[in-house]
mmCIF file of C-alpha atoms in Angstrom:
data_model
loop_
_atom_site.group_PDB
_atom_site.id
_atom_site.type_symbol
_atom_site.label_atom_id
_atom_site.label_comp_id
_atom_site.label_asym_id
_atom_site.label_seq_id
_atom_site.Cartn_x
_atom_site.Cartn_y
_atom_site.Cartn_z
ATOM 1 C CA MET A 1 0.355 -0.080 -0.104
ATOM 2 C CA ARG A 2 1.058 3.709 -0.610
ATOM 3 C CA PRO A 3 1.309 4.299 2.939
ATOM 4 C CA VAL A 4 3.455 1.911 3.800
ATOM 5 C CA ARG A 5 5.971 2.984 0.737
ATOM 6 C CA MET A 6 5.837 6.780 2.186
ATOM 7 C CA ILE A 7 6.587 5.240 5.987
ATOM 8 C CA THR A 8 9.292 3.104 4.127
ATOM 9 C CA ARG A 9 10.859 6.152 2.971
ATOM 10 C CA LEU A 10 10.756 8.340 6.021
ATOM 11 C CA LEU A 11 12.225 5.593 7.809
ATOM 12 C CA LEU A 12 14.958 4.823 5.243
ATOM 13 C CA SER A 13 15.784 9.073 4.929
ATOM 14 C CA ALA A 14 16.027 8.948 9.001
ATOM 15 C CA LEU A 15 18.675 6.117 8.555
ATOM 16 C CA THR A 16 20.647 7.845 6.212
ATOM 17 C CA ALA A 17 20.453 11.176 7.007
ATOM 18 C CA THR A 18 23.905 12.074 6.839
ATOM 19 C CA SER A 19 23.477 11.091 2.690
ATOM 20 C CA ALA A 20 22.348 14.143 0.450
ATOM 21 C CA ALA A 21 20.759 11.742 -1.795
ATOM 22 C CA THR A 22 17.717 10.962 0.468
ATOM 23 C CA VAL A 23 16.801 14.627 0.167
ATOM 24 C CA VAL A 24 15.956 16.865 -2.930
ATOM 25 C CA ALA A 25 17.947 20.138 -2.484
ATOM 26 C CA PRO A 26 14.987 22.704 -2.990
ATOM 27 C CA THR A 27 17.003 25.462 -3.912
ATOM 28 C CA ALA A 28 13.978 27.590 -5.334
ATOM 29 C CA ALA A 29 11.583 27.427 -2.901
ATOM 30 C CA HIS A 30 14.220 27.884 -0.418
ATOM 31 C CA ALA A 31 14.924 30.956 -1.736
ATOM 32 C CA THR A 32 11.485 32.246 -2.059
ATOM 33 C CA GLY A 33 10.766 31.596 1.472
ATOM 34 C CA ARG A 34 7.676 29.343 0.501
ATOM 35 C CA PRO A 35 7.168 25.980 2.139
ATOM 36 C CA TYR A 36 8.083 23.111 0.502
ATOM 37 C CA VAL A 37 8.733 19.135 0.725
ATOM 38 C CA SER A 38 11.891 18.596 2.235
ATOM 39 C CA THR A 39 12.082 14.489 2.049
ATOM 40 C CA SER A 40 13.205 13.025 -1.522
ATOM 41 C CA SER A 41 9.043 12.972 -2.376
ATOM 42 C CA ALA A 42 5.930 12.932 -0.232
ATOM 43 C CA ASP A 43 2.394 11.384 -0.481
ATOM 44 C CA MET A 44 -0.226 13.663 -0.385
ATOM 45 C CA PHE A 45 -3.804 12.398 0.662
ATOM 46 C CA TRP A 46 -7.408 13.174 0.795
ATOM 47 C CA CYS A 47 -7.747 13.180 4.442
ATOM 48 C CA THR A 48 -6.403 11.900 7.638
ATOM 49 C CA SER A 49 -8.307 9.592 9.868
ATOM 50 C CA THR A 50 -8.458 5.795 9.573
ATOM 51 C CA GLN A 51 -10.748 4.968 6.278
ATOM 52 C CA SER A 52 -9.476 3.134 4.041
ATOM 53 C CA ILE A 53 -10.103 6.261 1.484
ATOM 54 C CA CYS A 54 -7.582 8.546 3.901
ATOM 55 C CA ALA A 55 -5.318 5.821 4.897
ATOM 56 C CA ASN A 56 -4.741 3.363 1.777
ATOM 57 C CA GLN A 57 -5.326 6.248 -1.249
ATOM 58 C CA THR A 58 -3.218 9.116 -2.053
ATOM 59 C CA VAL A 59 -3.732 12.580 -4.465
ATOM 60 C CA THR A 60 -0.500 11.874 -5.952
ATOM 61 C CA THR A 61 3.018 11.612 -5.061
ATOM 62 C CA VAL A 62 4.862 15.267 -4.387
ATOM 63 C CA PRO A 63 8.464 15.571 -5.368
ATOM 64 C CA GLY A 64 10.889 16.899 -2.695
ATOM 65 C CA GLY A 65 11.749 20.521 -3.138
ATOM 66 C CA THR A 66 8.333 21.150 -4.341
ATOM 67 C CA PRO A 67 6.725 24.652 -3.214
ATOM 68 C CA MET A 68 2.901 24.864 -1.393
ATOM 69 C CA THR A 69 0.896 27.102 -0.283
ATOM 70 C CA MET A 70 -0.253 26.113 3.495
ATOM 71 C CA VAL A 71 -3.753 26.453 4.479
ATOM 72 C CA CYS A 72 -3.979 24.570 7.821
ATOM 73 C CA TRP A 73 -3.077 21.981 10.135
ATOM 74 C CA ARG A 74 -4.479 18.870 11.755
ATOM 75 C CA ASP A 75 -3.502 16.681 13.764
ATOM 76 C CA ASP A 76 -5.182 13.181 13.502
ATOM 77 C CA ARG A 77 -3.715 9.804 12.232
ATOM 78 C CA GLN A 78 -0.443 8.326 13.018
ATOM 79 C CA PRO A 79 1.441 7.426 9.545
ATOM 80 C CA PHE A 80 3.189 5.213 12.369
ATOM 81 C CA PRO A 81 3.856 4.009 15.634
ATOM 82 C CA SER A 82 5.095 7.358 17.640
ATOM 83 C CA SER A 83 5.169 9.549 15.074
ATOM 84 C CA SER A 84 3.963 13.116 14.455
ATOM 85 C CA PRO A 85 0.115 13.190 14.331
ATOM 86 C CA ARG A 86 0.632 16.728 12.705
ATOM 87 C CA TRP A 87 -0.931 16.930 8.830
ATOM 88 C CA PHE A 88 -1.338 20.172 6.908
ATOM 89 C CA TYR A 89 -3.540 21.140 4.080
ATOM 90 C CA VAL A 90 -2.348 22.023 1.176
ATOM 91 C CA PHE A 91 -2.473 23.907 -2.255
ATOM 92 C CA LEU A 92 0.192 22.883 -4.882
ATOM 93 C CA ASP A 93 0.814 25.491 -7.749
ATOM 94 C CA ASN A 94 -0.447 23.174 -10.139
ATOM 95 C CA GLY A 95 -3.730 22.898 -8.866
ATOM 96 C CA GLN A 96 -3.870 20.150 -6.640
ATOM 97 C CA GLU A 97 -4.689 20.011 -2.945
ATOM 98 C CA GLY A 98 -4.696 17.744 -0.099
ATOM 99 C CA TYR A 99 -2.862 16.961 3.086
ATOM 100 C CA LEU A 100 0.933 16.318 3.461
ATOM 101 C CA TRP A 101 2.668 14.781 6.340
ATOM 102 C CA ALA A 102 3.756 17.872 8.643
ATOM 103 C CA PRO A 103 7.568 16.490 9.192
ATOM 104 C CA GLN A 104 8.069 16.160 5.490
ATOM 105 C CA VAL A 105 7.193 20.297 4.968
ATOM 106 C CA ALA A 106 10.231 22.921 5.408
ATOM 107 C CA ASP A 107 9.637 26.476 6.116
ATOM 108 C CA GLN A 108 6.104 26.065 7.431
ATOM 109 C CA THR A 109 3.741 28.978 7.582
ATOM 110 C CA PRO A 110 3.564 30.738 11.472
ATOM 111 C CA ASN A 111 0.500 31.023 12.389
ATOM 112 C CA THR A 112 -1.688 28.699 9.955
ATOM 113 C CA PRO A 113 -4.381 28.073 11.455
ATOM 114 C CA ASN A 114 -6.014 24.836 12.796
ATOM 115 C CA CYS A 115 -8.241 23.014 10.013
ATOM 116 C CA ASN A 116 -11.029 23.249 12.618
ATOM 117 C CA THR A 117 -12.078 26.755 11.739
ATOM 118 C CA VAL A 118 -12.053 26.262 7.783
ATOM 119 C CA ASN A 119 -15.365 25.430 7.080
ATOM 120 C CA TRP A 120 -15.008 24.023 3.244
ATOM 121 C CA ILE A 121 -12.577 21.647 4.840
ATOM 122 C CA ASN A 122 -14.787 20.507 7.410
ATOM 123 C CA VAL A 123 -17.800 19.798 4.730
ATOM 124 C CA ALA A 124 -15.769 17.320 3.016
ATOM 125 C CA ASP A 125 -14.225 15.619 6.165
ATOM 126 C CA TRP A 126 -18.095 15.366 7.045
ATOM 127 C CA ALA A 127 -19.241 13.829 3.806
ATOM 128 C CA ILE A 128 -16.229 11.196 4.041
ATOM 129 C CA GLY A 129 -17.359 10.421 7.345
ATOM 130 C CA ARG A 130 -20.497 9.315 6.103
ATOM 131 C CA ILE A 131 -18.848 6.917 3.050
ATOM 132 C CA GLY A 132 -21.079 3.403 3.128
ATOM 133 C CA LEU A 133 -23.692 4.781 4.853
ATOM 134 C CA THR A 134 -27.237 3.698 2.957
ATOM 135 C CA GLN A 135 -29.691 5.807 5.990
ATOM 136 C CA TRP A 136 -29.877 9.135 7.618
ATOM 137 C CA ARG A 137 -29.159 7.850 11.188
ATOM 138 C CA SER A 138 -30.422 11.070 13.460
ATOM 139 C CA ALA A 139 -30.274 14.891 13.052
ATOM 140 C CA GLU A 140 -27.239 14.436 15.653
ATOM 141 C CA ALA A 141 -25.388 12.367 13.744
ATOM 142 C CA ASP A 142 -26.271 13.079 9.968
ATOM 143 C CA GLY A 143 -27.720 16.495 9.720
ATOM 144 C CA PRO A 144 -31.049 18.134 10.568
ATOM 145 C CA VAL A 145 -33.096 17.172 7.401
ATOM 146 C CA ALA A 146 -33.724 13.182 6.920
ATOM 147 C CA PRO A 147 -35.234 11.786 3.708
ATOM 148 C CA THR A 148 -38.913 11.508 3.253
ATOM 149 C CA ARG A 149 -38.955 7.921 1.973
ATOM 150 C CA SER A 150 -39.787 5.374 4.235
ATOM 151 C CA GLY A 151 -36.535 3.873 5.590
ATOM 152 C CA ASN A 152 -34.610 7.332 5.257
ATOM 153 C CA TYR A 153 -32.436 5.632 2.715
ATOM 154 C CA TRP A 154 -30.153 8.247 1.354
ATOM 155 C CA SER A 155 -30.757 7.418 -2.060
ATOM 156 C CA GLY A 156 -32.213 9.578 -4.140
ATOM 157 C CA TYR A 157 -31.873 12.572 -1.610
ATOM 158 C CA CYS A 158 -28.419 13.963 -3.012
ATOM 159 C CA GLN A 159 -29.803 17.727 -2.234
ATOM 160 C CA THR A 160 -30.860 16.960 1.447
ATOM 161 C CA PHE A 161 -26.986 15.069 2.005
ATOM 162 C CA ALA A 162 -24.940 17.972 0.368
ATOM 163 C CA SER A 163 -27.052 20.607 2.340
ATOM 164 C CA ASN A 164 -27.105 18.767 5.712
ATOM 165 C CA ALA A 165 -22.828 18.720 5.168
ATOM 166 C CA TRP A 166 -22.578 22.453 4.861
ATOM 167 C CA ARG A 167 -25.840 22.912 7.624
ATOM 168 C CA VAL A 168 -23.543 20.732 10.287
ATOM 169 C CA ALA A 169 -20.312 21.492 9.156
ATOM 170 C CA GLY A 170 -20.294 24.778 7.044
ATOM 171 C CA GLY A 171 -22.138 26.822 9.811
ATOM 172 C CA GLY A 172 -24.595 27.496 6.715
ATOM 173 C CA ASP A 173 -27.462 26.816 5.309
ATOM 174 C CA PRO A 174 -27.263 26.627 1.442
ATOM 175 C CA LEU A 175 -29.842 28.398 -0.945
ATOM 176 C CA PRO A 176 -33.542 26.562 -0.913
ATOM 177 C CA GLY A 177 -34.704 24.650 -3.621
ATOM 178 C CA GLY A 178 -36.780 21.808 -4.024
ATOM 179 C CA SER A 179 -34.388 19.910 -5.886
ATOM 180 C CA ALA A 180 -30.572 20.155 -7.230
ATOM 181 C CA THR A 181 -31.744 22.068 -10.301
ATOM 182 C CA ALA A 182 -34.006 24.525 -8.912
ATOM 183 C CA GLU A 183 -30.772 24.804 -6.197
ATOM 184 C CA TRP A 184 -28.101 25.470 -8.752
ATOM 185 C CA ASN A 185 -30.764 27.874 -10.881
ATOM 186 C CA ASN A 186 -31.288 29.862 -7.316
ATOM 187 C CA TYR A 187 -27.408 30.255 -6.983
ATOM 188 C CA ALA A 188 -26.794 31.160 -10.624
ATOM 189 C CA ALA A 189 -29.573 33.650 -10.478
ATOM 190 C CA GLN A 190 -27.281 35.168 -8.168
ATOM 191 C CA GLY A 191 -24.317 35.070 -10.150
ATOM 192 C CA ARG A 192 -22.323 32.454 -7.510
ATOM 193 C CA VAL A 193 -21.670 29.416 -9.717
ATOM 194 C CA ASP A 194 -18.647 28.558 -11.938
ATOM 195 C CA PRO A 195 -19.858 26.228 -14.726
ATOM 196 C CA GLY A 196 -15.832 26.153 -16.003
ATOM 197 C CA HIS A 197 -13.147 25.046 -13.138
ATOM 198 C CA ARG A 198 -12.116 22.386 -11.186
ATOM 199 C CA PRO A 199 -14.318 22.570 -8.452
ATOM 200 C CA PRO A 200 -12.635 22.722 -4.887
ATOM 201 C CA ARG A 201 -12.698 21.184 -1.935
ATOM 202 C CA GLY A 202 -16.110 21.533 -0.089
ATOM 203 C CA ALA A 203 -17.978 23.023 -2.949
ATOM 204 C CA MET A 204 -21.434 21.711 -3.830
ATOM 205 C CA VAL A 205 -21.092 20.144 -7.330
ATOM 206 C CA TYR A 206 -23.980 19.806 -9.713
ATOM 207 C CA TRP A 207 -25.308 18.026 -13.136
ATOM 208 C CA ASN A 208 -27.902 18.383 -15.267
ATOM 209 C CA ILE A 209 -29.357 14.722 -14.929
ATOM 210 C CA GLY A 210 -32.666 13.694 -15.276
ATOM 211 C CA ALA A 211 -36.032 15.921 -14.002
ATOM 212 C CA TYR A 212 -34.411 16.932 -10.773
ATOM 213 C CA GLY A 213 -30.136 17.027 -11.208
ATOM 214 C CA HIS A 214 -27.512 15.966 -8.981
ATOM 215 C CA VAL A 215 -25.252 17.528 -6.279
ATOM 216 C CA ALA A 216 -22.530 16.123 -4.279
ATOM 217 C CA ILE A 217 -19.240 17.853 -2.396
ATOM 218 C CA SER A 218 -16.572 18.369 -3.635
ATOM 219 C CA LEU A 219 -12.835 16.457 -2.406
ATOM 220 C CA GLY A 220 -11.002 18.569 -5.184
ATOM 221 C CA ASN A 221 -8.706 17.226 -7.675
ATOM 222 C CA TRP A 222 -12.237 16.417 -9.540
ATOM 223 C CA ARG A 223 -13.439 14.012 -6.972
ATOM 224 C CA VAL A 224 -16.687 13.793 -5.190
ATOM 225 C CA ILE A 225 -18.536 12.158 -2.377
ATOM 226 C CA GLY A 226 -22.415 12.083 -2.677
ATOM 227 C CA THR A 227 -25.660 10.041 -3.109
ATOM 228 C CA GLN A 228 -26.415 7.139 -5.889
ATOM 229 C CA GLY A 229 -28.860 6.583 -8.085
ATOM 230 C CA ASP A 230 -32.330 5.710 -6.610
ATOM 231 C CA GLN A 231 -31.853 1.634 -5.233
ATOM 232 C CA PRO A 232 -31.986 2.860 -1.374
ATOM 233 C CA GLN A 233 -31.301 -0.928 -0.747
ATOM 234 C CA ILE A 234 -27.800 -1.323 -2.609
ATOM 235 C CA LEU A 235 -26.144 2.075 -2.985
ATOM 236 C CA PRO A 236 -24.551 4.121 0.246
ATOM 237 C CA ILE A 237 -22.891 7.158 0.051
ATOM 238 C CA ALA A 238 -19.542 6.633 -1.806
ATOM 239 C CA ASP A 239 -16.751 9.115 -3.668
ATOM 240 C CA SER A 240 -16.587 9.075 -7.446
ATOM 241 C CA GLY A 241 -14.849 11.210 -10.266
ATOM 242 C CA VAL A 242 -17.184 14.213 -11.363
ATOM 243 C CA SER A 243 -17.109 12.752 -14.694
ATOM 244 C CA SER A 244 -18.923 9.533 -13.571
ATOM 245 C CA TYR A 245 -22.001 11.616 -13.887
ATOM 246 C CA ALA A 246 -23.223 13.240 -17.191
ATOM 247 C CA ASN A 247 -23.785 16.541 -17.613
ATOM 248 C CA PHE A 248 -21.162 18.527 -15.316
ATOM 249 C CA ARG A 249 -23.197 21.554 -14.648
ATOM 250 C CA GLY A 250 -20.286 23.494 -12.224
ATOM 251 C CA TRP A 251 -20.249 23.992 -8.436
ATOM 252 C CA THR A 252 -21.100 26.740 -5.975
ATOM 253 C CA MET A 253 -19.104 27.278 -2.784
ATOM 254 C CA PRO A 254 -21.822 28.313 -0.243
ATOM 255 C CA GLN A 255 -19.621 30.687 1.543
ATOM 256 C CA ALA A 256 -15.629 30.212 3.261
ATOM 257 C CA SER A 257 -14.017 31.074 6.010
ATOM 258 C CA ALA A 258 -10.569 30.713 4.296
ATOM 259 C CA GLN A 259 -9.665 30.763 0.478
ATOM 260 C CA TYR A 260 -10.545 27.698 -1.058
ATOM 261 C CA ASN A 261 -8.461 26.732 -3.673
ATOM 262 C CA THR A 262 -8.643 29.149 -7.442
ATOM 263 C CA LEU A 263 -5.740 27.490 -9.276
ATOM 264 C CA SER A 264 -6.828 25.031 -12.252
ATOM 265 C CA TRP A 265 -5.353 21.804 -13.753
#
């Protein structure tokens, strides 16, 4: 698994600290005073918990010396026993975004805020925490609005799921609408939609599908989390690519407590 590979690289680097071959000299990044990857490479992760998508899947491998913009920090999963639990959420200059393990980042930006204060990150993490669920359980666990189908199945209630993510973790209530299409139209009427660029993390992403449309929560990097289809017994909350659904409309960010990613790739 890639996390094991990452850990192996870190251990080898520690054992051969006197060897210049284990660390790329990041002269350009260092000269500008920007944070940069200080090991030979670093795996970028989608999230920091022990869930499979967080621990066993990576966004990309970032070469040593790569500069970045630090957004926030979070203490969570330790990559190996007795290691640091700290992670940084970062933007790369090529538009990719995700979590890097803090010991692999040099020239760290001082006074970087806790990720708990960044609402669009919390929205995405809330959605990640519900992967595999088929049913709304309670207002405390899954948000104040429940699907109205008998059994409270999420499937078929994409707007309820995405809106609950923002109600619970984003600190706000998205614009009203009886469907994903109606919600999109309301945002579009206010000039608050982006139909052409990559959706940043936490954004509500829309597609023109059928009479009601579809909406999900972005993880950045062209990946989303949301409900699937209309077969509640077999289709849980899941992650997928933006291109997994037809007729991509675009996205909106209901509100942002910190700058979200505006870089494209």
